[in-house]
């Protein structure tokens, strides 16, 4: 459904589960709410630190397959830390 | 805090009229899932737009398929708190989200459709994935 906005009046990613990769070791997976000059506001968020030994890729893969282990109801990812925002994809078969 | 039951009633009916048995208490969930045999779909309903516009219509489409689970049950997230919590106990390592759908075979989750696989997708697309899972996992009609 190209061009389809999940919730009209909001940004294209509003309400969509995304992976926010940062310039550091943290990765955030949760629902994208909104974005402004401060950063991205996310809801029902799992936060992963790759410095703990589990890679970002493995964390995202597990999140796609088993769902998000939420540890924040909402948080703001600072704009200056954001490297990339992508949709959480389907798990591998 | 649960919504007014009157507002939620049509959302429940949209699923139960498909033949799904509604489980509204932990006791009912245990009775249905506790010694589950055969194939089952557990539909976690919710009040959100992606349940109304995506998940519930997808379920309706999928249950018209030639291969369907032997049992379909439903719990309502945010409304029947104890029932949903108890159902999620049976989902093992699959994390809570709503709406969502779990396919079980003999008590084991063999396929899970998370909220992130529902949001922003058409009912037809979701139903296509579901029916493909029905064919692959169950291969038997009620």
mmCIF file with all atom_site columns, C-alpha atoms in Angstrom:
data_model
loop_
_atom_site.group_PDB
_atom_site.id
_atom_site.type_symbol
_atom_site.label_atom_id
_atom_site.label_alt_id
_atom_site.label_comp_id
_atom_site.label_asym_id
_atom_site.label_entity_id
_atom_site.label_seq_id
_atom_site.pdbx_PDB_ins_code
_atom_site.Cartn_x
_atom_site.Cartn_y
_atom_site.Cartn_z
_atom_site.occupancy
_atom_site.B_iso_or_equiv
_atom_site.pdbx_formal_charge
_atom_site.auth_seq_id
_atom_site.auth_comp_id
_atom_site.auth_asym_id
_atom_site.auth_atom_id
_atom_site.pdbx_PDB_model_num
ATOM 1   C CA . UNK A 1 1   ? 0.000   0.000   0.000  1.00 0.00 ? 1   UNK A CA 1
ATOM 2   C CA . UNK A 1 2   ? 2.518   2.607   -1.209 1.00 0.00 ? 2   UNK A CA 1
ATOM 3   C CA . UNK A 1 3   ? 1.835   6.101   0.014  1.00 0.00 ? 3   UNK A CA 1
ATOM 4   C CA . UNK A 1 4   ? -0.555  4.793   2.634  1.00 0.00 ? 4   UNK A CA 1
ATOM 5   C CA . UNK A 1 5   ? -0.313  6.576   5.976  1.00 0.00 ? 5   UNK A CA 1
ATOM 6   C CA . UNK A 1 6   ? -1.431  4.344   8.798  1.00 0.00 ? 6   UNK A CA 1
ATOM 7   C CA . UNK A 1 7   ? -2.967  7.211   10.707 1.00 0.00 ? 7   UNK A CA 1
ATOM 8   C CA . UNK A 1 8   ? -3.965  10.151  8.492  1.00 0.00 ? 8   UNK A CA 1
ATOM 9   C CA . UNK A 1 9   ? -2.617  13.466  9.727  1.00 0.00 ? 9   UNK A CA 1
ATOM 10  C CA . UNK A 1 10  ? 0.517   11.860  11.129 1.00 0.00 ? 10  UNK A CA 1
ATOM 11  C CA . UNK A 1 11  ? 3.923   11.040  9.733  1.00 0.00 ? 11  UNK A CA 1
ATOM 12  C CA . UNK A 1 12  ? 4.184   7.973   7.544  1.00 0.00 ? 12  UNK A CA 1
ATOM 13  C CA . UNK A 1 13  ? 5.782   5.912   10.309 1.00 0.00 ? 13  UNK A CA 1
ATOM 14  C CA . UNK A 1 14  ? 3.314   6.884   13.025 1.00 0.00 ? 14  UNK A CA 1
ATOM 15  C CA . UNK A 1 15  ? 2.016   3.748   14.750 1.00 0.00 ? 15  UNK A CA 1
ATOM 16  C CA . UNK A 1 16  ? 4.519   1.539   12.964 1.00 0.00 ? 16  UNK A CA 1
ATOM 17  C CA . UNK A 1 17  ? 7.049   -0.605  14.812 1.00 0.00 ? 17  UNK A CA 1
ATOM 18  C CA . UNK A 1 18  ? 10.525  0.526   13.883 1.00 0.00 ? 18  UNK A CA 1
ATOM 19  C CA . UNK A 1 19  ? 14.157  -0.180  14.618 1.00 0.00 ? 19  UNK A CA 1
ATOM 20  C CA . UNK A 1 20  ? 16.117  2.937   15.543 1.00 0.00 ? 20  UNK A CA 1
ATOM 21  C CA . UNK A 1 21  ? 19.813  2.324   15.193 1.00 0.00 ? 21  UNK A CA 1
ATOM 22  C CA . UNK A 1 22  ? 22.098  4.786   16.906 1.00 0.00 ? 22  UNK A CA 1
ATOM 23  C CA . UNK A 1 23  ? 25.634  5.940   16.333 1.00 0.00 ? 23  UNK A CA 1
ATOM 24  C CA . UNK A 1 24  ? 26.571  4.123   19.546 1.00 0.00 ? 24  UNK A CA 1
ATOM 25  C CA . UNK A 1 25  ? 25.881  0.639   20.858 1.00 0.00 ? 25  UNK A CA 1
ATOM 26  C CA . UNK A 1 26  ? 22.179  1.180   21.620 1.00 0.00 ? 26  UNK A CA 1
ATOM 27  C CA . UNK A 1 27  ? 19.295  -0.020  19.463 1.00 0.00 ? 27  UNK A CA 1
ATOM 28  C CA . UNK A 1 28  ? 15.676  0.850   20.078 1.00 0.00 ? 28  UNK A CA 1
ATOM 29  C CA . UNK A 1 29  ? 12.722  -1.209  18.838 1.00 0.00 ? 29  UNK A CA 1
ATOM 30  C CA . UNK A 1 30  ? 9.212   0.085   19.372 1.00 0.00 ? 30  UNK A CA 1
ATOM 31  C CA . UNK A 1 31  ? 6.330   2.039   17.974 1.00 0.00 ? 31  UNK A CA 1
ATOM 32  C CA . UNK A 1 32  ? 7.198   5.293   16.237 1.00 0.00 ? 32  UNK A CA 1
ATOM 33  C CA . UNK A 1 33  ? 4.994   8.093   17.473 1.00 0.00 ? 33  UNK A CA 1
ATOM 34  C CA . UNK A 1 34  ? 6.432   11.356  16.197 1.00 0.00 ? 34  UNK A CA 1
ATOM 35  C CA . UNK A 1 35  ? 9.646   13.141  15.373 1.00 0.00 ? 35  UNK A CA 1
ATOM 36  C CA . UNK A 1 36  ? 10.915  16.682  15.720 1.00 0.00 ? 36  UNK A CA 1
ATOM 37  C CA . UNK A 1 37  ? 14.194  18.531  16.154 1.00 0.00 ? 37  UNK A CA 1
ATOM 38  C CA . UNK A 1 38  ? 14.709  16.888  19.557 1.00 0.00 ? 38  UNK A CA 1
ATOM 39  C CA . UNK A 1 39  ? 14.466  13.351  18.259 1.00 0.00 ? 39  UNK A CA 1
ATOM 40  C CA . UNK A 1 40  ? 12.054  10.462  17.838 1.00 0.00 ? 40  UNK A CA 1
ATOM 41  C CA . UNK A 1 41  ? 9.322   9.756   20.375 1.00 0.00 ? 41  UNK A CA 1
ATOM 42  C CA . UNK A 1 42  ? 8.727   6.039   20.665 1.00 0.00 ? 42  UNK A CA 1
ATOM 43  C CA . UNK A 1 43  ? 6.172   3.964   22.593 1.00 0.00 ? 43  UNK A CA 1
ATOM 44  C CA . UNK A 1 44  ? 6.412   0.468   24.086 1.00 0.00 ? 44  UNK A CA 1
ATOM 45  C CA . UNK A 1 45  ? 10.132  0.346   23.505 1.00 0.00 ? 45  UNK A CA 1
ATOM 46  C CA . UNK A 1 46  ? 12.779  -2.285  23.901 1.00 0.00 ? 46  UNK A CA 1
ATOM 47  C CA . UNK A 1 47  ? 16.293  -0.962  24.339 1.00 0.00 ? 47  UNK A CA 1
ATOM 48  C CA . UNK A 1 48  ? 19.299  -3.113  23.542 1.00 0.00 ? 48  UNK A CA 1
ATOM 49  C CA . UNK A 1 49  ? 22.954  -2.435  24.240 1.00 0.00 ? 49  UNK A CA 1
ATOM 50  C CA . UNK A 1 50  ? 25.226  -4.410  21.956 1.00 0.00 ? 50  UNK A CA 1
ATOM 51  C CA . UNK A 1 51  ? 28.066  -3.775  24.388 1.00 0.00 ? 51  UNK A CA 1
ATOM 52  C CA . UNK A 1 52  ? 26.534  -6.567  26.465 1.00 0.00 ? 52  UNK A CA 1
ATOM 53  C CA . UNK A 1 53  ? 27.616  -9.158  23.918 1.00 0.00 ? 53  UNK A CA 1
ATOM 54  C CA . UNK A 1 54  ? 24.497  -9.759  21.828 1.00 0.00 ? 54  UNK A CA 1
ATOM 55  C CA . UNK A 1 55  ? 24.786  -8.078  18.440 1.00 0.00 ? 55  UNK A CA 1
ATOM 56  C CA . UNK A 1 56  ? 22.295  -5.569  17.141 1.00 0.00 ? 56  UNK A CA 1
ATOM 57  C CA . UNK A 1 57  ? 21.436  -7.914  14.308 1.00 0.00 ? 57  UNK A CA 1
ATOM 58  C CA . UNK A 1 58  ? 20.678  -10.805 16.654 1.00 0.00 ? 58  UNK A CA 1
ATOM 59  C CA . UNK A 1 59  ? 18.547  -8.574  18.883 1.00 0.00 ? 59  UNK A CA 1
ATOM 60  C CA . UNK A 1 60  ? 16.542  -7.300  15.915 1.00 0.00 ? 60  UNK A CA 1
ATOM 61  C CA . UNK A 1 61  ? 16.174  -10.822 14.543 1.00 0.00 ? 61  UNK A CA 1
ATOM 62  C CA . UNK A 1 62  ? 14.831  -12.070 17.867 1.00 0.00 ? 62  UNK A CA 1
ATOM 63  C CA . UNK A 1 63  ? 12.524  -9.083  18.197 1.00 0.00 ? 63  UNK A CA 1
ATOM 64  C CA . UNK A 1 64  ? 11.051  -9.771  14.777 1.00 0.00 ? 64  UNK A CA 1
ATOM 65  C CA . UNK A 1 65  ? 10.470  -13.441 15.633 1.00 0.00 ? 65  UNK A CA 1
ATOM 66  C CA . UNK A 1 66  ? 9.433   -13.329 19.279 1.00 0.00 ? 66  UNK A CA 1
ATOM 67  C CA . UNK A 1 67  ? 8.221   -9.762  19.645 1.00 0.00 ? 67  UNK A CA 1
ATOM 68  C CA . UNK A 1 68  ? 9.607   -6.848  21.581 1.00 0.00 ? 68  UNK A CA 1
ATOM 69  C CA . UNK A 1 69  ? 10.686  -7.263  25.178 1.00 0.00 ? 69  UNK A CA 1
ATOM 70  C CA . UNK A 1 70  ? 9.447   -3.854  26.268 1.00 0.00 ? 70  UNK A CA 1
ATOM 71  C CA . UNK A 1 71  ? 11.277  -1.989  28.989 1.00 0.00 ? 71  UNK A CA 1
ATOM 72  C CA . UNK A 1 72  ? 10.035  1.562   28.407 1.00 0.00 ? 72  UNK A CA 1
ATOM 73  C CA . UNK A 1 73  ? 6.454   2.716   27.886 1.00 0.00 ? 73  UNK A CA 1
ATOM 74  C CA . UNK A 1 74  ? 7.754   5.770   26.064 1.00 0.00 ? 74  UNK A CA 1
ATOM 75  C CA . UNK A 1 75  ? 11.056  7.466   25.432 1.00 0.00 ? 75  UNK A CA 1
ATOM 76  C CA . UNK A 1 76  ? 12.710  10.041  23.215 1.00 0.00 ? 76  UNK A CA 1
ATOM 77  C CA . UNK A 1 77  ? 15.705  8.981   21.166 1.00 0.00 ? 77  UNK A CA 1
ATOM 78  C CA . UNK A 1 78  ? 17.862  12.109  20.769 1.00 0.00 ? 78  UNK A CA 1
ATOM 79  C CA . UNK A 1 79  ? 18.178  13.275  17.211 1.00 0.00 ? 79  UNK A CA 1
ATOM 80  C CA . UNK A 1 80  ? 21.948  13.512  17.372 1.00 0.00 ? 80  UNK A CA 1
ATOM 81  C CA . UNK A 1 81  ? 22.223  9.806   18.213 1.00 0.00 ? 81  UNK A CA 1
ATOM 82  C CA . UNK A 1 82  ? 20.025  8.461   15.416 1.00 0.00 ? 82  UNK A CA 1
ATOM 83  C CA . UNK A 1 83  ? 21.833  6.680   12.614 1.00 0.00 ? 83  UNK A CA 1
ATOM 84  C CA . UNK A 1 84  ? 18.955  4.964   10.853 1.00 0.00 ? 84  UNK A CA 1
ATOM 85  C CA . UNK A 1 85  ? 15.254  4.204   11.219 1.00 0.00 ? 85  UNK A CA 1
ATOM 86  C CA . UNK A 1 86  ? 13.767  1.148   9.538  1.00 0.00 ? 86  UNK A CA 1
ATOM 87  C CA . UNK A 1 87  ? 10.586  -0.858  9.896  1.00 0.00 ? 87  UNK A CA 1
ATOM 88  C CA . UNK A 1 88  ? 10.836  -4.030  11.942 1.00 0.00 ? 88  UNK A CA 1
ATOM 89  C CA . UNK A 1 89  ? 10.610  -6.711  9.315  1.00 0.00 ? 89  UNK A CA 1
ATOM 90  C CA . UNK A 1 90  ? 9.152   -10.152 9.192  1.00 0.00 ? 90  UNK A CA 1
ATOM 91  C CA . UNK A 1 91  ? 11.105  -12.871 10.942 1.00 0.00 ? 91  UNK A CA 1
ATOM 92  C CA . UNK A 1 92  ? 13.176  -15.254 8.885  1.00 0.00 ? 92  UNK A CA 1
ATOM 93  C CA . UNK A 1 93  ? 11.314  -18.484 8.115  1.00 0.00 ? 93  UNK A CA 1
ATOM 94  C CA . UNK B 2 1   ? -8.616  0.939   32.643 1.00 0.00 ? 1   UNK B CA 1
ATOM 95  C CA . UNK B 2 2   ? -11.053 -1.036  30.475 1.00 0.00 ? 2   UNK B CA 1
ATOM 96  C CA . UNK B 2 3   ? -13.330 0.731   28.041 1.00 0.00 ? 3   UNK B CA 1
ATOM 97  C CA . UNK B 2 4   ? -17.085 0.877   28.500 1.00 0.00 ? 4   UNK B CA 1
ATOM 98  C CA . UNK B 2 5   ? -18.297 -2.660  27.741 1.00 0.00 ? 5   UNK B CA 1
ATOM 99  C CA . UNK B 2 6   ? -21.005 -1.286  25.474 1.00 0.00 ? 6   UNK B CA 1
ATOM 100 C CA . UNK B 2 7   ? -18.373 0.271   23.214 1.00 0.00 ? 7   UNK B CA 1
ATOM 101 C CA . UNK B 2 8   ? -16.332 -2.884  23.097 1.00 0.00 ? 8   UNK B CA 1
ATOM 102 C CA . UNK B 2 9   ? -19.222 -5.280  22.508 1.00 0.00 ? 9   UNK B CA 1
ATOM 103 C CA . UNK B 2 10  ? -19.266 -4.879  18.699 1.00 0.00 ? 10  UNK B CA 1
ATOM 104 C CA . UNK B 2 11  ? -15.509 -5.556  18.582 1.00 0.00 ? 11  UNK B CA 1
ATOM 105 C CA . UNK B 2 12  ? -16.068 -8.783  20.470 1.00 0.00 ? 12  UNK B CA 1
ATOM 106 C CA . UNK B 2 13  ? -19.009 -9.758  18.296 1.00 0.00 ? 13  UNK B CA 1
ATOM 107 C CA . UNK B 2 14  ? -17.006 -9.226  15.132 1.00 0.00 ? 14  UNK B CA 1
ATOM 108 C CA . UNK B 2 15  ? -14.807 -12.124 16.225 1.00 0.00 ? 15  UNK B CA 1
ATOM 109 C CA . UNK B 2 16  ? -17.300 -14.380 17.970 1.00 0.00 ? 16  UNK B CA 1
ATOM 110 C CA . UNK B 2 17  ? -19.652 -14.385 15.005 1.00 0.00 ? 17  UNK B CA 1
ATOM 111 C CA . UNK B 2 18  ? -16.839 -15.997 13.036 1.00 0.00 ? 18  UNK B CA 1
ATOM 112 C CA . UNK B 2 19  ? -17.175 -18.945 15.398 1.00 0.00 ? 19  UNK B CA 1
ATOM 113 C CA . UNK B 2 20  ? -14.440 -17.993 17.850 1.00 0.00 ? 20  UNK B CA 1
ATOM 114 C CA . UNK B 2 21  ? -15.022 -18.910 21.470 1.00 0.00 ? 21  UNK B CA 1
ATOM 115 C CA . UNK B 2 22  ? -14.401 -15.974 23.726 1.00 0.00 ? 22  UNK B CA 1
ATOM 116 C CA . UNK B 2 23  ? -12.338 -16.600 26.851 1.00 0.00 ? 23  UNK B CA 1
ATOM 117 C CA . UNK B 2 24  ? -12.980 -13.907 29.438 1.00 0.00 ? 24  UNK B CA 1
ATOM 118 C CA . UNK B 2 25  ? -11.332 -15.340 32.547 1.00 0.00 ? 25  UNK B CA 1
ATOM 119 C CA . UNK B 2 26  ? -8.130  -17.107 33.485 1.00 0.00 ? 26  UNK B CA 1
ATOM 120 C CA . UNK B 2 27  ? -10.184 -20.176 34.311 1.00 0.00 ? 27  UNK B CA 1
ATOM 121 C CA . UNK B 2 28  ? -11.686 -20.258 30.831 1.00 0.00 ? 28  UNK B CA 1
ATOM 122 C CA . UNK B 2 29  ? -8.243  -19.816 29.292 1.00 0.00 ? 29  UNK B CA 1
ATOM 123 C CA . UNK B 2 30  ? -6.852  -22.706 31.309 1.00 0.00 ? 30  UNK B CA 1
ATOM 124 C CA . UNK B 2 31  ? -9.786  -24.875 30.281 1.00 0.00 ? 31  UNK B CA 1
ATOM 125 C CA . UNK B 2 32  ? -9.161  -24.126 26.604 1.00 0.00 ? 32  UNK B CA 1
ATOM 126 C CA . UNK B 2 33  ? -5.371  -24.035 26.485 1.00 0.00 ? 33  UNK B CA 1
ATOM 127 C CA . UNK B 2 34  ? -4.385  -26.101 29.465 1.00 0.00 ? 34  UNK B CA 1
ATOM 128 C CA . UNK B 2 35  ? -4.451  -29.458 27.711 1.00 0.00 ? 35  UNK B CA 1
ATOM 129 C CA . UNK B 2 36  ? -4.807  -28.234 24.180 1.00 0.00 ? 36  UNK B CA 1
ATOM 130 C CA . UNK B 2 37  ? -4.800  -30.902 21.490 1.00 0.00 ? 37  UNK B CA 1
ATOM 131 C CA . UNK B 2 38  ? -4.983  -30.495 17.741 1.00 0.00 ? 38  UNK B CA 1
ATOM 132 C CA . UNK B 2 39  ? -4.836  -27.111 16.051 1.00 0.00 ? 39  UNK B CA 1
ATOM 133 C CA . UNK B 2 40  ? -5.930  -23.818 17.536 1.00 0.00 ? 40  UNK B CA 1
ATOM 134 C CA . UNK B 2 41  ? -5.822  -20.136 16.718 1.00 0.00 ? 41  UNK B CA 1
ATOM 135 C CA . UNK B 2 42  ? -5.801  -17.695 19.615 1.00 0.00 ? 42  UNK B CA 1
ATOM 136 C CA . UNK B 2 43  ? -6.825  -14.213 18.534 1.00 0.00 ? 43  UNK B CA 1
ATOM 137 C CA . UNK B 2 44  ? -5.789  -11.426 20.889 1.00 0.00 ? 44  UNK B CA 1
ATOM 138 C CA . UNK B 2 45  ? -8.344  -8.723  20.181 1.00 0.00 ? 45  UNK B CA 1
ATOM 139 C CA . UNK B 2 46  ? -7.943  -5.049  21.020 1.00 0.00 ? 46  UNK B CA 1
ATOM 140 C CA . UNK B 2 47  ? -9.640  -1.688  20.646 1.00 0.00 ? 47  UNK B CA 1
ATOM 141 C CA . UNK B 2 48  ? -6.949  -0.176  18.433 1.00 0.00 ? 48  UNK B CA 1
ATOM 142 C CA . UNK B 2 49  ? -7.338  0.769   14.818 1.00 0.00 ? 49  UNK B CA 1
ATOM 143 C CA . UNK B 2 50  ? -5.093  -1.972  13.560 1.00 0.00 ? 50  UNK B CA 1
ATOM 144 C CA . UNK B 2 51  ? -7.425  -4.518  15.118 1.00 0.00 ? 51  UNK B CA 1
ATOM 145 C CA . UNK B 2 52  ? -10.472 -2.916  13.537 1.00 0.00 ? 52  UNK B CA 1
ATOM 146 C CA . UNK B 2 53  ? -9.020  -2.155  10.140 1.00 0.00 ? 53  UNK B CA 1
ATOM 147 C CA . UNK B 2 54  ? -6.496  -4.943  9.770  1.00 0.00 ? 54  UNK B CA 1
ATOM 148 C CA . UNK B 2 55  ? -6.522  -7.893  12.180 1.00 0.00 ? 55  UNK B CA 1
ATOM 149 C CA . UNK B 2 56  ? -10.234 -8.627  12.586 1.00 0.00 ? 56  UNK B CA 1
ATOM 150 C CA . UNK B 2 57  ? -10.979 -8.353  8.841  1.00 0.00 ? 57  UNK B CA 1
ATOM 151 C CA . UNK B 2 58  ? -7.924  -10.518 8.148  1.00 0.00 ? 58  UNK B CA 1
ATOM 152 C CA . UNK B 2 59  ? -9.181  -13.160 10.551 1.00 0.00 ? 59  UNK B CA 1
ATOM 153 C CA . UNK B 2 60  ? -12.560 -13.158 8.830  1.00 0.00 ? 60  UNK B CA 1
ATOM 154 C CA . UNK B 2 61  ? -10.910 -13.661 5.460  1.00 0.00 ? 61  UNK B CA 1
ATOM 155 C CA . UNK B 2 62  ? -8.562  -16.366 6.700  1.00 0.00 ? 62  UNK B CA 1
ATOM 156 C CA . UNK B 2 63  ? -11.310 -18.420 8.305  1.00 0.00 ? 63  UNK B CA 1
ATOM 157 C CA . UNK B 2 64  ? -12.944 -18.807 4.903  1.00 0.00 ? 64  UNK B CA 1
ATOM 158 C CA . UNK B 2 65  ? -9.938  -20.807 3.738  1.00 0.00 ? 65  UNK B CA 1
ATOM 159 C CA . UNK B 2 66  ? -10.178 -24.503 2.942  1.00 0.00 ? 66  UNK B CA 1
ATOM 160 C CA . UNK B 2 67  ? -7.760  -25.340 5.759  1.00 0.00 ? 67  UNK B CA 1
ATOM 161 C CA . UNK B 2 68  ? -8.489  -23.757 9.134  1.00 0.00 ? 68  UNK B CA 1
ATOM 162 C CA . UNK B 2 69  ? -7.595  -24.524 12.748 1.00 0.00 ? 69  UNK B CA 1
ATOM 163 C CA . UNK B 2 70  ? -9.848  -26.972 14.536 1.00 0.00 ? 70  UNK B CA 1
ATOM 164 C CA . UNK B 2 71  ? -10.515 -24.426 17.269 1.00 0.00 ? 71  UNK B CA 1
ATOM 165 C CA . UNK B 2 72  ? -10.520 -20.643 17.305 1.00 0.00 ? 72  UNK B CA 1
ATOM 166 C CA . UNK B 2 73  ? -10.566 -18.780 20.599 1.00 0.00 ? 73  UNK B CA 1
ATOM 167 C CA . UNK B 2 74  ? -10.188 -15.131 21.470 1.00 0.00 ? 74  UNK B CA 1
ATOM 168 C CA . UNK B 2 75  ? -9.164  -12.982 24.393 1.00 0.00 ? 75  UNK B CA 1
ATOM 169 C CA . UNK B 2 76  ? -9.486  -9.202  24.610 1.00 0.00 ? 76  UNK B CA 1
ATOM 170 C CA . UNK B 2 77  ? -6.409  -7.194  25.575 1.00 0.00 ? 77  UNK B CA 1
ATOM 171 C CA . UNK B 2 78  ? -7.081  -4.244  27.823 1.00 0.00 ? 78  UNK B CA 1
ATOM 172 C CA . UNK B 2 79  ? -10.523 -5.570  28.675 1.00 0.00 ? 79  UNK B CA 1
ATOM 173 C CA . UNK B 2 80  ? -10.282 -9.072  30.136 1.00 0.00 ? 80  UNK B CA 1
ATOM 174 C CA . UNK B 2 81  ? -6.978  -8.512  31.868 1.00 0.00 ? 81  UNK B CA 1
ATOM 175 C CA . UNK B 2 82  ? -6.661  -11.812 33.684 1.00 0.00 ? 82  UNK B CA 1
ATOM 176 C CA . UNK B 2 83  ? -7.673  -13.848 30.660 1.00 0.00 ? 83  UNK B CA 1
ATOM 177 C CA . UNK B 2 84  ? -5.118  -12.160 28.423 1.00 0.00 ? 84  UNK B CA 1
ATOM 178 C CA . UNK B 2 85  ? -2.354  -12.494 30.981 1.00 0.00 ? 85  UNK B CA 1
ATOM 179 C CA . UNK B 2 86  ? -3.145  -16.177 31.359 1.00 0.00 ? 86  UNK B CA 1
ATOM 180 C CA . UNK B 2 87  ? -3.225  -16.730 27.599 1.00 0.00 ? 87  UNK B CA 1
ATOM 181 C CA . UNK B 2 88  ? 0.166   -15.077 27.261 1.00 0.00 ? 88  UNK B CA 1
ATOM 182 C CA . UNK B 2 89  ? 1.489   -17.551 29.805 1.00 0.00 ? 89  UNK B CA 1
ATOM 183 C CA . UNK B 2 90  ? 0.842   -20.231 27.191 1.00 0.00 ? 90  UNK B CA 1
ATOM 184 C CA . UNK B 2 91  ? 2.693   -18.260 24.522 1.00 0.00 ? 91  UNK B CA 1
ATOM 185 C CA . UNK B 2 92  ? 6.041   -18.923 26.149 1.00 0.00 ? 92  UNK B CA 1
ATOM 186 C CA . UNK B 2 93  ? 8.837   -16.734 24.860 1.00 0.00 ? 93  UNK B CA 1
ATOM 187 C CA . UNK B 2 94  ? 6.581   -14.853 22.455 1.00 0.00 ? 94  UNK B CA 1
ATOM 188 C CA . UNK B 2 95  ? 6.237   -11.335 23.808 1.00 0.00 ? 95  UNK B CA 1
ATOM 189 C CA . UNK B 2 96  ? 2.857   -9.669  24.388 1.00 0.00 ? 96  UNK B CA 1
ATOM 190 C CA . UNK B 2 97  ? 1.412   -7.421  21.715 1.00 0.00 ? 97  UNK B CA 1
ATOM 191 C CA . UNK B 2 98  ? -2.084  -6.616  20.551 1.00 0.00 ? 98  UNK B CA 1
ATOM 192 C CA . UNK B 2 99  ? -3.656  -7.339  18.291 1.00 0.00 ? 99  UNK B CA 1
ATOM 193 C CA . UNK B 2 100 ? -1.850  -10.600 17.678 1.00 0.00 ? 100 UNK B CA 1
ATOM 194 C CA . UNK B 2 101 ? -2.543  -14.186 16.730 1.00 0.00 ? 101 UNK B CA 1
ATOM 195 C CA . UNK B 2 102 ? -1.015  -17.406 17.937 1.00 0.00 ? 102 UNK B CA 1
ATOM 196 C CA . UNK B 2 103 ? -1.302  -20.732 16.170 1.00 0.00 ? 103 UNK B CA 1
ATOM 197 C CA . UNK B 2 104 ? -0.970  -23.692 18.487 1.00 0.00 ? 104 UNK B CA 1
ATOM 198 C CA . UNK B 2 105 ? -0.643  -27.366 17.793 1.00 0.00 ? 105 UNK B CA 1
ATOM 199 C CA . UNK B 2 106 ? -0.954  -29.721 20.748 1.00 0.00 ? 106 UNK B CA 1
ATOM 200 C CA . UNK B 2 107 ? -0.290  -26.876 23.143 1.00 0.00 ? 107 UNK B CA 1
ATOM 201 C CA . UNK B 2 108 ? 2.806   -25.550 21.415 1.00 0.00 ? 108 UNK B CA 1
ATOM 202 C CA . UNK B 2 109 ? 3.001   -22.205 19.614 1.00 0.00 ? 109 UNK B CA 1
ATOM 203 C CA . UNK B 2 110 ? 3.959   -23.034 16.039 1.00 0.00 ? 110 UNK B CA 1
ATOM 204 C CA . UNK B 2 111 ? 3.354   -19.638 14.462 1.00 0.00 ? 111 UNK B CA 1
ATOM 205 C CA . UNK B 2 112 ? 2.843   -16.159 15.805 1.00 0.00 ? 112 UNK B CA 1
ATOM 206 C CA . UNK B 2 113 ? 1.574   -13.002 14.154 1.00 0.00 ? 113 UNK B CA 1
ATOM 207 C CA . UNK B 2 114 ? 2.755   -10.001 16.129 1.00 0.00 ? 114 UNK B CA 1
ATOM 208 C CA . UNK B 2 115 ? 1.277   -6.533  16.068 1.00 0.00 ? 115 UNK B CA 1
ATOM 209 C CA . UNK B 2 116 ? 4.202   -5.341  13.990 1.00 0.00 ? 116 UNK B CA 1
ATOM 210 C CA . UNK B 2 117 ? 3.190   -7.838  11.302 1.00 0.00 ? 117 UNK B CA 1
ATOM 211 C CA . UNK B 2 118 ? -0.347  -6.469  11.294 1.00 0.00 ? 118 UNK B CA 1
ATOM 212 C CA . UNK B 2 119 ? 0.012   -2.692  11.524 1.00 0.00 ? 119 UNK B CA 1
ATOM 213 C CA . UNK B 2 120 ? -0.066  -0.880  8.202  1.00 0.00 ? 120 UNK B CA 1
ATOM 214 C CA . UNK B 2 121 ? -0.836  -4.031  6.184  1.00 0.00 ? 121 UNK B CA 1
ATOM 215 C CA . UNK B 2 122 ? -4.008  -4.833  4.323  1.00 0.00 ? 122 UNK B CA 1
ATOM 216 C CA . UNK B 2 123 ? -6.348  -7.516  5.667  1.00 0.00 ? 123 UNK B CA 1
ATOM 217 C CA . UNK B 2 124 ? -5.823  -9.449  2.445  1.00 0.00 ? 124 UNK B CA 1
ATOM 218 C CA . UNK B 2 125 ? -2.063  -9.494  2.939  1.00 0.00 ? 125 UNK B CA 1
ATOM 219 C CA . UNK B 2 126 ? -2.327  -10.598 6.556  1.00 0.00 ? 126 UNK B CA 1
ATOM 220 C CA . UNK B 2 127 ? -4.901  -13.247 5.664  1.00 0.00 ? 127 UNK B CA 1
ATOM 221 C CA . UNK B 2 128 ? -2.609  -14.531 2.943  1.00 0.00 ? 128 UNK B CA 1
ATOM 222 C CA . UNK B 2 129 ? 0.160   -15.099 5.449  1.00 0.00 ? 129 UNK B CA 1
ATOM 223 C CA . UNK B 2 130 ? -2.274  -16.736 7.856  1.00 0.00 ? 130 UNK B CA 1
ATOM 224 C CA . UNK B 2 131 ? -3.721  -19.148 5.327  1.00 0.00 ? 131 UNK B CA 1
ATOM 225 C CA . UNK B 2 132 ? -0.259  -20.068 4.155  1.00 0.00 ? 132 UNK B CA 1
ATOM 226 C CA . UNK B 2 133 ? 0.533   -20.930 7.773  1.00 0.00 ? 133 UNK B CA 1
ATOM 227 C CA . UNK B 2 134 ? -2.687  -22.953 8.039  1.00 0.00 ? 134 UNK B CA 1
ATOM 228 C CA . UNK B 2 135 ? -1.723  -24.976 4.968  1.00 0.00 ? 135 UNK B CA 1
ATOM 229 C CA . UNK B 2 136 ? 1.835   -25.488 6.110  1.00 0.00 ? 136 UNK B CA 1
ATOM 230 C CA . UNK B 2 137 ? 1.115   -26.367 9.723  1.00 0.00 ? 137 UNK B CA 1
ATOM 231 C CA . UNK B 2 138 ? -2.279  -27.952 9.862  1.00 0.00 ? 138 UNK B CA 1
ATOM 232 C CA . UNK B 2 139 ? -3.324  -29.351 6.518  1.00 0.00 ? 139 UNK B CA 1
ATOM 233 C CA . UNK B 2 140 ? -6.593  -30.651 7.959  1.00 0.00 ? 140 UNK B CA 1
ATOM 234 C CA . UNK B 2 141 ? -10.052 -29.178 7.880  1.00 0.00 ? 141 UNK B CA 1
ATOM 235 C CA . UNK B 2 142 ? -12.432 -28.949 10.837 1.00 0.00 ? 142 UNK B CA 1
#
